[in-house]
Coordinates of C-alpha atoms and ligand atoms in Angstrom, one line a residue:
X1 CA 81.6 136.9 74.1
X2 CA 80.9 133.5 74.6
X3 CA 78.4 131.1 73.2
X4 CA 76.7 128.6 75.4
X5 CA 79.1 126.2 76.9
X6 CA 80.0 122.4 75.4
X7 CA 77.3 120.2 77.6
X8 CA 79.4 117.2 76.4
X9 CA 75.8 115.2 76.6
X10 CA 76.5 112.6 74.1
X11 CA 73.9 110.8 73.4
X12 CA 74.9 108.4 70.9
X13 CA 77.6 106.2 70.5
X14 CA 76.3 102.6 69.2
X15 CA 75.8 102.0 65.5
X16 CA 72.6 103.1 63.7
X17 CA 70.7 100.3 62.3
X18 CA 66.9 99.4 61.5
X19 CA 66.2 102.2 63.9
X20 CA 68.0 101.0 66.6
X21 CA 71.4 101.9 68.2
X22 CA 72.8 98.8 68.7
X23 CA 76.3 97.8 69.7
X24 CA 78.5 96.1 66.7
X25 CA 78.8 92.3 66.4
X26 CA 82.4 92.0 67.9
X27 CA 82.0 94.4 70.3
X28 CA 84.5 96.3 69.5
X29 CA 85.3 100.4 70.3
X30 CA 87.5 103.3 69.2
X31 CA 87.7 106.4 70.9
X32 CA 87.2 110.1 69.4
X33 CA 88.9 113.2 70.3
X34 CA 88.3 117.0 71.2
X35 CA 90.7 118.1 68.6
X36 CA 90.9 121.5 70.9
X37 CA 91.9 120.2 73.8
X38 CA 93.3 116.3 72.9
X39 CA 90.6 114.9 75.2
X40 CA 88.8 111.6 74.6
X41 CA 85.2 113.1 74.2
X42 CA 83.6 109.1 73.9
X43 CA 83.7 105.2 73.2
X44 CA 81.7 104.6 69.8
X45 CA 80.9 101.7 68.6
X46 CA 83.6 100.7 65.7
X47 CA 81.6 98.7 62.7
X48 CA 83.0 96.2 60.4
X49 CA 82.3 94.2 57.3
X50 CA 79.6 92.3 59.4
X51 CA 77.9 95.6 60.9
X52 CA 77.2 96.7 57.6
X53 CA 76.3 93.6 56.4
X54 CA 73.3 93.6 58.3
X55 CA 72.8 97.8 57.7
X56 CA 72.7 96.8 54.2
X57 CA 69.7 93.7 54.7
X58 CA 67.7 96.5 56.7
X59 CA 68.3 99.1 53.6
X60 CA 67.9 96.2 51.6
X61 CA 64.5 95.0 53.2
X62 CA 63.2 98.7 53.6
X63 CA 63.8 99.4 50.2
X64 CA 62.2 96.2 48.6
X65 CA 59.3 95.8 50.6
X66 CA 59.0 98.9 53.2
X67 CA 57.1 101.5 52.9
X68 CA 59.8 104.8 52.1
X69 CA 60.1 103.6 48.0
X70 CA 56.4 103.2 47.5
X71 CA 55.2 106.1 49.4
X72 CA 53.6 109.4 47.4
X73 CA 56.3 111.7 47.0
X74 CA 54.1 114.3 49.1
X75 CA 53.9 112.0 51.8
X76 CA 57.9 111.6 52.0
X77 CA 58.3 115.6 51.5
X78 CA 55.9 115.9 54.8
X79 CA 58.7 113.6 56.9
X80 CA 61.4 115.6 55.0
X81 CA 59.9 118.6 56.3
X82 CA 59.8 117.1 60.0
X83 CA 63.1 115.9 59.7
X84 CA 64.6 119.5 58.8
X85 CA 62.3 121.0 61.6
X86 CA 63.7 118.4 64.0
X87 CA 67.5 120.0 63.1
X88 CA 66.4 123.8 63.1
X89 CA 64.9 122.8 67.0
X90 CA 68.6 120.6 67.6
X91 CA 70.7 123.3 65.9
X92 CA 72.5 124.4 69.5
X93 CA 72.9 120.7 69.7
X94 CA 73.9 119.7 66.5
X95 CA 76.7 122.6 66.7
X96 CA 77.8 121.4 70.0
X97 CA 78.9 118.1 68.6
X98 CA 80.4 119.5 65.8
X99 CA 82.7 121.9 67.7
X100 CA 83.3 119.3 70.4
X101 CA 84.3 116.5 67.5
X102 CA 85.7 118.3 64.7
X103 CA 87.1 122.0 65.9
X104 CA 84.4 123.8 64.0
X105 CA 83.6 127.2 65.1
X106 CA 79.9 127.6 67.1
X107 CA 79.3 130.4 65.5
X108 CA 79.6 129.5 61.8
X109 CA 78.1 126.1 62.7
X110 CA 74.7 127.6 64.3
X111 CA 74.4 130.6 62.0
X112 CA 75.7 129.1 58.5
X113 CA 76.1 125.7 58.3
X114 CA 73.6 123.9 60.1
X115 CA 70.9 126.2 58.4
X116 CA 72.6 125.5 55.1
X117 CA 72.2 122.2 56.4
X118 CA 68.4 122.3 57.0
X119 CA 67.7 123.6 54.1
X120 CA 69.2 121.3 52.1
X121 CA 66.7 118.9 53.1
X122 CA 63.7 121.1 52.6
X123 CA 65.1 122.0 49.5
X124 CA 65.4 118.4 48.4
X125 CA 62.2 117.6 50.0
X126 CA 60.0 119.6 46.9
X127 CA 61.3 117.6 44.8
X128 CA 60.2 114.3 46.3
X129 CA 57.1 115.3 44.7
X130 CA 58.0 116.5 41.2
X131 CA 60.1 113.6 39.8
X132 CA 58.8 112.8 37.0
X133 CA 59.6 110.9 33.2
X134 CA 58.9 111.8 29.9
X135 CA 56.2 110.8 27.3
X136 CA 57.9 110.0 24.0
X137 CA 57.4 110.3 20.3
X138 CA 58.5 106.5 19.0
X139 CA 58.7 106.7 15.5
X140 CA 56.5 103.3 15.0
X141 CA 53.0 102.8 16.6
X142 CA 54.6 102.4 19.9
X143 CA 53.4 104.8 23.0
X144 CA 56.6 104.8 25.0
X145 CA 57.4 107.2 28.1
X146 CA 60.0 107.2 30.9
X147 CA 59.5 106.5 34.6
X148 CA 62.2 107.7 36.9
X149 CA 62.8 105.2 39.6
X150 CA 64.8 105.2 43.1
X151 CA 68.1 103.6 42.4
X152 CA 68.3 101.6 45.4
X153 CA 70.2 100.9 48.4
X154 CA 72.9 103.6 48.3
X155 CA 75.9 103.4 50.3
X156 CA 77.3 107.2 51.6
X157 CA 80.6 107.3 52.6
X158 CA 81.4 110.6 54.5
X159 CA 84.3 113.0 55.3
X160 CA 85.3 114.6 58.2
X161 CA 85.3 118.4 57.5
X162 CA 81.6 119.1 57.5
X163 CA 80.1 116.5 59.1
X164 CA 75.6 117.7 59.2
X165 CA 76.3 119.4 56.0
X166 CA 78.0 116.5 54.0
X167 CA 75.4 114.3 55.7
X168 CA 72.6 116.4 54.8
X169 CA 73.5 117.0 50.9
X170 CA 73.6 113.3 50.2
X171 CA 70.9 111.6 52.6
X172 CA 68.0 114.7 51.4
X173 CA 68.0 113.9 47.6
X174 CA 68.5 110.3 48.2
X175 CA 65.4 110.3 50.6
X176 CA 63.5 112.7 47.9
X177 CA 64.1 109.7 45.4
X178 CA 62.7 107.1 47.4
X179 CA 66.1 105.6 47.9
X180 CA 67.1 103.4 51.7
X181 CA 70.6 103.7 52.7
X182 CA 73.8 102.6 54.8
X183 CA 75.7 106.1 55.6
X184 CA 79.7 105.5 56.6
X185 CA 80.7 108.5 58.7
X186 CA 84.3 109.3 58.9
X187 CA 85.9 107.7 62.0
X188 CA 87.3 111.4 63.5
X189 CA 83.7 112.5 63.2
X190 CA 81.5 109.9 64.3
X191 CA 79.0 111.8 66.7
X192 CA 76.8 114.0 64.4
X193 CA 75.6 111.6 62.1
X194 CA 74.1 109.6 64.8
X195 CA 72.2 112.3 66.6
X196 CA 70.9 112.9 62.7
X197 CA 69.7 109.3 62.7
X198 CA 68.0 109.6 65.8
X199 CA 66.5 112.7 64.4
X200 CA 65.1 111.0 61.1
X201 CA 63.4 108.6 63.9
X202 CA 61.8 111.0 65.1
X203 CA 60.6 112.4 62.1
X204 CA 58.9 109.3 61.0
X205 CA 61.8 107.9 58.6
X206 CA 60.6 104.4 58.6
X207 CA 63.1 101.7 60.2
X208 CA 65.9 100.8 57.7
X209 CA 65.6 103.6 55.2
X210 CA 68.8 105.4 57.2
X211 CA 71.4 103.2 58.8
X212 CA 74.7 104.8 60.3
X213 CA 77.7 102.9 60.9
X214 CA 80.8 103.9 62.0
X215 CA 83.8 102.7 61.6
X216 CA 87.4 102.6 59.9
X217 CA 88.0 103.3 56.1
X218 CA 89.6 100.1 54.8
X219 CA 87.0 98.3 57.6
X220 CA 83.8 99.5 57.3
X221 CA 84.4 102.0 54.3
X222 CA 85.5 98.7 51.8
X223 CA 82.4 97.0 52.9
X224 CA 80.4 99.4 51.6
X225 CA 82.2 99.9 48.1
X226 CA 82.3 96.2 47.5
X227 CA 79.0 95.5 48.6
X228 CA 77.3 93.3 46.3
X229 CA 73.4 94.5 47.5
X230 CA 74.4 98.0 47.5
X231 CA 73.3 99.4 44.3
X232 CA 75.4 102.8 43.8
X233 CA 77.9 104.9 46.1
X234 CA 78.3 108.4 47.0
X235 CA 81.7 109.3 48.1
X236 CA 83.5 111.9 49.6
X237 CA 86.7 112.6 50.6
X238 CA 90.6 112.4 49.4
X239 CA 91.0 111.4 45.4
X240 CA 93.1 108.5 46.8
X241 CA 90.5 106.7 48.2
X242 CA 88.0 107.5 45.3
X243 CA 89.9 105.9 43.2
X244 CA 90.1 102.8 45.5
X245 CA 86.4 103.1 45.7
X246 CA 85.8 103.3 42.4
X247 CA 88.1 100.0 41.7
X248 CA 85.8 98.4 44.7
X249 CA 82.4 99.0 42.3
X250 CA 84.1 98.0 39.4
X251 CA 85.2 94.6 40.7
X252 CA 82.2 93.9 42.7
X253 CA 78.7 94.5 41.5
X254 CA 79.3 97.6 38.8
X255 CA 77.2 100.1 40.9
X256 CA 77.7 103.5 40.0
X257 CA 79.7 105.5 42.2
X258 CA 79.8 110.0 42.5
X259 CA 83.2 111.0 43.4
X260 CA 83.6 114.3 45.1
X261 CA 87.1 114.7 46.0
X262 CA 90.2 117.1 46.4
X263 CA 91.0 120.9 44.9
X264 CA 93.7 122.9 44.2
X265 CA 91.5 125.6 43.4
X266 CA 93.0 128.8 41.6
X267 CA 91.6 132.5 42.8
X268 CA 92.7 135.4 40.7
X269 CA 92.6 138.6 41.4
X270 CA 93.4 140.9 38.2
X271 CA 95.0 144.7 39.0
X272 CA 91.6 146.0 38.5
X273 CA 90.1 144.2 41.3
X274 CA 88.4 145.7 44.2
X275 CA 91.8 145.2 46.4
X276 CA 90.0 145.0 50.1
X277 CA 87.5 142.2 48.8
X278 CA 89.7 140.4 47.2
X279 CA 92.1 139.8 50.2
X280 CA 88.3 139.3 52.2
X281 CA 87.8 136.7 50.4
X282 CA 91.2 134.8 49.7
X283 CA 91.6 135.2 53.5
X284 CA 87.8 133.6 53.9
X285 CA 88.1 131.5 50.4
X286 CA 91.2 129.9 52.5
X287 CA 90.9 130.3 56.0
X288 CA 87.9 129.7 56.8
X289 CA 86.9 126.0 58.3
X290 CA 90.9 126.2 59.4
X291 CA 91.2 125.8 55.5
X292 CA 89.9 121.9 55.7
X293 CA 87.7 123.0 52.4
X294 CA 87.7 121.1 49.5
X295 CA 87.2 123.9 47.9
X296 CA 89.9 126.7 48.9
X297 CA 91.1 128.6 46.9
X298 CA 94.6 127.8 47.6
X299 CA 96.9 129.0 44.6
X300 CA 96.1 133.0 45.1
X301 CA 97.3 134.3 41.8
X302 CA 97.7 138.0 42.0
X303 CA 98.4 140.2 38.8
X304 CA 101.6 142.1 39.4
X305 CA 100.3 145.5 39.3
X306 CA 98.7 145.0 42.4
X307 CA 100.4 142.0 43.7
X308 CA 102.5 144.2 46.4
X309 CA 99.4 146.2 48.1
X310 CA 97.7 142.6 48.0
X311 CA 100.4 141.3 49.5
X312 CA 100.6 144.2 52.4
X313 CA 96.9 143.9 52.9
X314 CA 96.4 140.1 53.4
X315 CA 99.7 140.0 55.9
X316 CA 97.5 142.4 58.1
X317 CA 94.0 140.8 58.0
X318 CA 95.9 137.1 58.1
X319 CA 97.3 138.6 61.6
X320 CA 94.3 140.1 63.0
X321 CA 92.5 136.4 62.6
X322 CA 91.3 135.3 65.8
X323 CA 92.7 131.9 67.3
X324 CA 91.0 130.0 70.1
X325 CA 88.3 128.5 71.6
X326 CA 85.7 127.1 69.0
X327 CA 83.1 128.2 71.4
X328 CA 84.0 132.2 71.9
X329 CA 81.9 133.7 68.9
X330 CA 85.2 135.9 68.3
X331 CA 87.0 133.3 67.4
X332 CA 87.6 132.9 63.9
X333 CA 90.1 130.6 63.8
X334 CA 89.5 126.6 65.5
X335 CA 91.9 123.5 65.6
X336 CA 92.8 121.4 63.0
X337 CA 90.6 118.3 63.1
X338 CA 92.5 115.2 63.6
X339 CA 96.6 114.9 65.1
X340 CA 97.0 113.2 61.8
X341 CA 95.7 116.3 59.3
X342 CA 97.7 118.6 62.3
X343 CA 100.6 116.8 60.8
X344 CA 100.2 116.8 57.4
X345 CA 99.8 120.4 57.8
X346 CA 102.9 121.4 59.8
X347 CA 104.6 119.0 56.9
X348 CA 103.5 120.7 53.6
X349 CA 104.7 124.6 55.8
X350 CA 107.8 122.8 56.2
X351 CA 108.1 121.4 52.2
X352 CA 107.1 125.9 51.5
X353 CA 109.9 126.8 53.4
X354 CA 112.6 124.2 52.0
X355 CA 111.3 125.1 48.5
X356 CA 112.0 128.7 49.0
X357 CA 108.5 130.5 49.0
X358 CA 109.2 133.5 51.4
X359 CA 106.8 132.9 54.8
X360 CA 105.3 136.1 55.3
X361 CA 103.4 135.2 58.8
X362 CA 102.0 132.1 60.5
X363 CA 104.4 128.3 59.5
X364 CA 103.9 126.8 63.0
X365 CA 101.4 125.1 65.7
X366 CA 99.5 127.6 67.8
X367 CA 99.4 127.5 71.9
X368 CA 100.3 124.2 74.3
X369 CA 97.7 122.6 74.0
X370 CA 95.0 121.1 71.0
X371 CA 95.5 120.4 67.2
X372 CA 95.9 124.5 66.4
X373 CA 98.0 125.7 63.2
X374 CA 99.3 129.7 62.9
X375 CA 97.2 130.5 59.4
X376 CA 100.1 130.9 57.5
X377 CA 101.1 133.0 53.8
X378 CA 103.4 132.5 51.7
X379 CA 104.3 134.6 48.8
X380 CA 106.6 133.7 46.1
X381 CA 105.5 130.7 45.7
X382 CA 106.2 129.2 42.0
X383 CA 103.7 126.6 40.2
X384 CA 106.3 124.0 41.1
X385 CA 106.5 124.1 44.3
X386 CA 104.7 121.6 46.3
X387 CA 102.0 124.5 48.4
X388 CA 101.3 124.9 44.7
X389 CA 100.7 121.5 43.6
X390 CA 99.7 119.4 46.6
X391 CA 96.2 119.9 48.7
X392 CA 97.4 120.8 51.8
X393 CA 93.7 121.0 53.2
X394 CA 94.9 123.5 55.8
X395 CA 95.5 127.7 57.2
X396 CA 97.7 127.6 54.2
X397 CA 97.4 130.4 51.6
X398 CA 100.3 131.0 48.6
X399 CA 100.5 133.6 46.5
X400 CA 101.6 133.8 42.7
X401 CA 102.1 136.8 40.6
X402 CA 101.1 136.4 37.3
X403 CA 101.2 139.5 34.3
X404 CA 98.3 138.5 31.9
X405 CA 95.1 136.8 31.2
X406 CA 96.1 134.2 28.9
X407 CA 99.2 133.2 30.9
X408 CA 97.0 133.1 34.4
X409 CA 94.6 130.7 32.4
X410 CA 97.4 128.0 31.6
X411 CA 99.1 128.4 34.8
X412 CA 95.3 128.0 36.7
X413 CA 94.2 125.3 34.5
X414 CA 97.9 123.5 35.4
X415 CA 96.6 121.1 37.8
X416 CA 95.0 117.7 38.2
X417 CA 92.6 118.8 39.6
X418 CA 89.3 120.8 38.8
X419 CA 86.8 121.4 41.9
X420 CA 86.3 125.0 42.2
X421 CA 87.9 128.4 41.1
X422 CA 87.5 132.6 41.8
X423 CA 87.6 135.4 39.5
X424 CA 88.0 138.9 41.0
X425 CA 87.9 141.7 38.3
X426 CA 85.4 144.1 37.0
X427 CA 86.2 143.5 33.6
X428 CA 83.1 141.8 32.2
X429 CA 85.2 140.4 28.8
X430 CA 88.5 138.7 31.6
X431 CA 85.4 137.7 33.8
X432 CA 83.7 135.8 30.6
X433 CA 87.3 134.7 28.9
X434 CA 88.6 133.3 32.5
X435 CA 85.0 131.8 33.9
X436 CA 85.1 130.3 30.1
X437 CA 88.5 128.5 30.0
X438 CA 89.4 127.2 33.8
X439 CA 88.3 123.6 33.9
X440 CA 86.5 123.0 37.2
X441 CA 82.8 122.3 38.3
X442 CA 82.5 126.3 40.0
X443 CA 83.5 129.5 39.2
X444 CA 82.9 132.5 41.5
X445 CA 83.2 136.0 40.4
X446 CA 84.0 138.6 42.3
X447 CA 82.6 136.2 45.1
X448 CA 83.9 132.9 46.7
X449 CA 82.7 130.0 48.5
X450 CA 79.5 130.4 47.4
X451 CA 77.9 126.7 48.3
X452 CA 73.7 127.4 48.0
X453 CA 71.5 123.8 47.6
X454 CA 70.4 125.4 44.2
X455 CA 73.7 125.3 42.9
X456 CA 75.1 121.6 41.4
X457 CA 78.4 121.0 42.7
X458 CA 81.2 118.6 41.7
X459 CA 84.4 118.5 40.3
X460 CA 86.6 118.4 36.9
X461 CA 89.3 115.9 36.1
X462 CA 90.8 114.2 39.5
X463 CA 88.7 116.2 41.7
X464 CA 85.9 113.8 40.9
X465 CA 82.7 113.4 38.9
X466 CA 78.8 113.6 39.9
X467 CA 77.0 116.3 41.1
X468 CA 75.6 117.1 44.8
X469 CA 73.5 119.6 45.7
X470 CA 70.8 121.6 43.0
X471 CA 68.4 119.2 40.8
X472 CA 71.4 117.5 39.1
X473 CA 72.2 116.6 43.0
X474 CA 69.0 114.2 41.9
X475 CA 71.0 112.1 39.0
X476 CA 72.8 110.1 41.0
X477 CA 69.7 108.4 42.9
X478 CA 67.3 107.7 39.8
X479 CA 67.4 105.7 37.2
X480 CA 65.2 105.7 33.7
X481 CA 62.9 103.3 32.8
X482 CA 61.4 103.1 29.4
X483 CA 58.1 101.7 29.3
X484 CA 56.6 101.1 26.0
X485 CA 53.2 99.4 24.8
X486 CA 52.0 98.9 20.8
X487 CA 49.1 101.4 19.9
X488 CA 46.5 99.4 18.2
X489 CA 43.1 100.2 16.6
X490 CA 44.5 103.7 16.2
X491 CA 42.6 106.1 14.3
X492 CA 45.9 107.3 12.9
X493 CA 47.2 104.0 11.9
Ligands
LIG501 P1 89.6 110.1 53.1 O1 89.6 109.8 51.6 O2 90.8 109.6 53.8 O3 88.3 109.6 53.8 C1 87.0 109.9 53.4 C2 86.1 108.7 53.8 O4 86.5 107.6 53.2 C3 86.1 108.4 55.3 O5 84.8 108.1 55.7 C4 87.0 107.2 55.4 O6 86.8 106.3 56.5 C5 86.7 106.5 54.1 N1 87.7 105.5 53.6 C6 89.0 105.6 53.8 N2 89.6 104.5 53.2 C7 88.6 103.8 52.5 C8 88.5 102.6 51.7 N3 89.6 101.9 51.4 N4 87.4 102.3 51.2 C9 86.2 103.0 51.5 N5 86.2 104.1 52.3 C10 87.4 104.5 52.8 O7 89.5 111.7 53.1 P2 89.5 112.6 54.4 O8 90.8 112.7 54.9 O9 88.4 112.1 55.3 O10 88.9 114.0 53.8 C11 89.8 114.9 53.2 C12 89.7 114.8 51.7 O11 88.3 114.9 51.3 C13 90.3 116.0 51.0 O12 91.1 115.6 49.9 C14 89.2 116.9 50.5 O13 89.4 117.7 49.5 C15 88.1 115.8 50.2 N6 86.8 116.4 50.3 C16 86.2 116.7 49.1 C17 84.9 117.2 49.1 C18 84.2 117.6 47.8 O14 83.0 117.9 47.8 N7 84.8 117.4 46.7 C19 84.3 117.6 50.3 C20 84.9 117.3 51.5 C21 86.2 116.7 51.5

């Protein structure tokens, strides 16, 4: 079965600015590829220090003295509503451009993600209404109380494994807040953001209060972080580059910056487990989106009284996973995004091998033709090996056997980083001791993966800090201003 075909209409190409797509200042171009069949899909206009520049003066001017900021906070949820109505009536669209620029699959795409997607931003858009301050109790004759204002102009700096989603969790709240802003998509997945631009047009998203721009990382991606009119950054992607991001606000203007970056996430299955959900959902927890998740749960450890059935089933459901075309709703299984990640991939199967984990199936590139991996296991795998260290951000899963609770807690918690984590047991007491111990911002039990608009996430230690997505997804866009007047003539005085 086939979904529609790719229409490979694309629309937009120029940059996103003041609502207008307008070429950038030099001129320049860079090309961007079907990752399923290698195929220059289109020209797009490549942005640079100047480009955003002038996105930042249209954030800059909408922000000060436009409308967005100052309007009621119903009258912003009504454009928020459009906006997301706009997306459910482009969904076949919006899907098409994410299959054709970053190997998703149609299916999940139209049926999960660009739902998720929508209603992210009519989730965010009741709260443009409801933020509110606090009245407060001064200890002297002093009425004091707390507005909660827009930060600013934020600057969004994007990944490329979930292009509409990652776009949509950090343009609704910042829209709810009253906030303008300059979005950086990342340069393999330049397309959807701009047909989401084009979309907030249409909605009524006055001029300037949304500006895309694409363009290169250290290009584009520094001008943002070092922009001294941008007043905080959101940022998304490798811990690497946070960090580089971070040391950009710290020696420009001191904006705040949210970091959501890279997991090693542990899942851990204990020998009472239900056996057949737990492989489900390692196989889904690291398979699914070809395994570019921040969020897999890529160190599977398995207790040893069941580690061997485990082992058997996953090898069977791991080769029964679907490869091909990202358009055939059978497929589960699309291409790597980028030749680069494709790389970096087929390197870290390699490093398994050399280290000695046993490869139980998968450890090459799929077919002739397009940026496809064989989802691959490996079992054996020891907690210093590299598979178990590094994010590979790939069809990669590795198994560990562990023998008891408190041991699989150090061994999960060894790790910089702190982004997510599964639980699978029906052992209410291990389901409270684990869920209480593993440092990270998520933990799932006896369920993975499970991403909902109500629920705050972010990481522990290097996997970042901030929180996207439920109110706390809010934070980073207000600030708190305390507003205080003496009470005079007071009856109470
Ligand atoms: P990346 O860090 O290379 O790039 C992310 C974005 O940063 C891109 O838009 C890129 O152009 C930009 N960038 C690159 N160099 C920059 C610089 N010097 N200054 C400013 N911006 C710069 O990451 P990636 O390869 O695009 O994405 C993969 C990584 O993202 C993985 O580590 C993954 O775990 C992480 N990620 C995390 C989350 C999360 O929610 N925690 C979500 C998605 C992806």
């Amino acid at each position: 079965m086939s979904s529609k075909p790719a229409t490979h209409d694309i629309k937009f190409t120029k940059l996103f600015i003041n609502g207008e797509f307008v070429d950038s200042i030099s001129g320049n171009t860079f090309e961007t590829i079907n990752p399923a069949t290698e195929e220059v899909l289109a020209t797009v206009a490549e942005g640079r220090k100047e480009d955003i520049d002038l996105a930042v003066k249209a954030a800059r001017e909408a922000f000060d003295n436009g409308p967005w900021p100052r309007l009621s906070g119903e009258a912003r949820r009504k454009i928020m509503l459009k906006f997301a109505d706009l997306m459910e009536e482009n969904a076949d669209e919006l899907a098409n451009l994410e299959v054709i620029d970053g190997g998703k699959l149609f299916g999940s795409m139209r049926y999960f993600e660009i739902p998720l997607s929508w209603e992210t931003i009519r989730y965010f858009s009741g709260a443009a209404d409801k933020i509110r301050g606090a009245t407060l109790k001064m200890s002297s004759n002093i009425q004091a109380y707390t507005l909660r204002e827009p930060i600013g102009v934020v600057g969004h700096i994007i990944p490329w494994n979930g292009p509409t989603f990652m776009f949509s969790a950090k343009v609704a709240p910042a829209l709810a807040a009253g906030c303008t802003m300059v979005i950086k998509p990342a340069e393999q997945t330049p397309l959807v953001s701009l047909f989401l631009a084009h979309l907030s047009k249409l909605a009524g998203v006055p001029d300037g209060v949304i500006n895309v721009v694409n363009g290169f990382g250290p290009t584009a991606g520094a001008a943002v972080s070092t922009h001294m009119d941008i007043d905080a950054v959101t940022f998304m992607g490798s811990t690497e580059v946070g960090r580089t991001v971070m040391q950009a606000a710290a020696t420009s203007n001191l904006k705040p910056v949210s970091l959501e970056l890279g997991g090693k996430s542990p899942f851990i299955v204990f020998d009472d487990a239900d056996v057949d959900k737990a492989v489900e959902l390692a196989v889904v927890g690291n398979l699914a989106n070809k395994g570019e998740m921040c969020i897999a749960g890529s160190r599977v450890f398995v207790q040893e009284g069941i580690h061997d059935v485990f082992v058997k089933k996953l090898e069977a459901t791991v080769k029964g996973w679907a490869i091909g075309d990202p358009f055939d709703l059978a497929t589960r299984h699309g291409p790597q995004n980028n030749k680069e990640q494709y790389r970096k991939v087929l390197s870290c199967i390699q490093n398994g091998k050399k280290e000695g984990a046993t490869l139980v199936t998968g450890g090459g590139p799929f077919g002739k033709k397009g940026f496809y991996i064989e989802p691959t296991i490996f079992t054996n795998v020891t907690d210093d090996m590299s598979i178990a260290k590094e994010e590979i951000f790939g069809p990669v899963i590795s198994v560990l056997k562990f023998k008891t609770v408190k041991e699989v807690i150090k061994r999960a918690n060894a790790t910089k980083y702190g982004l997510a984590s599964g639980v699978m047991t029906k052992n209410i007491d291990i389901a409270n001791t684990v869920s209480r111990s593993i440092r990270a911002g998520a933990v799932w039990i006896n369920c993975y993966l499970t991403l909902d608009k109500d629920a705050p996430h972010g990481g522990y230690k290097m996997s970042g800090f901030g929180r996207e997505l439920g109110w706390e997804g809010l934070e980073h866009y207000l600030q708190v201003k305390t507003v205080a007047t003496p009470i005079y003539d007071s009856p109470w005085l």
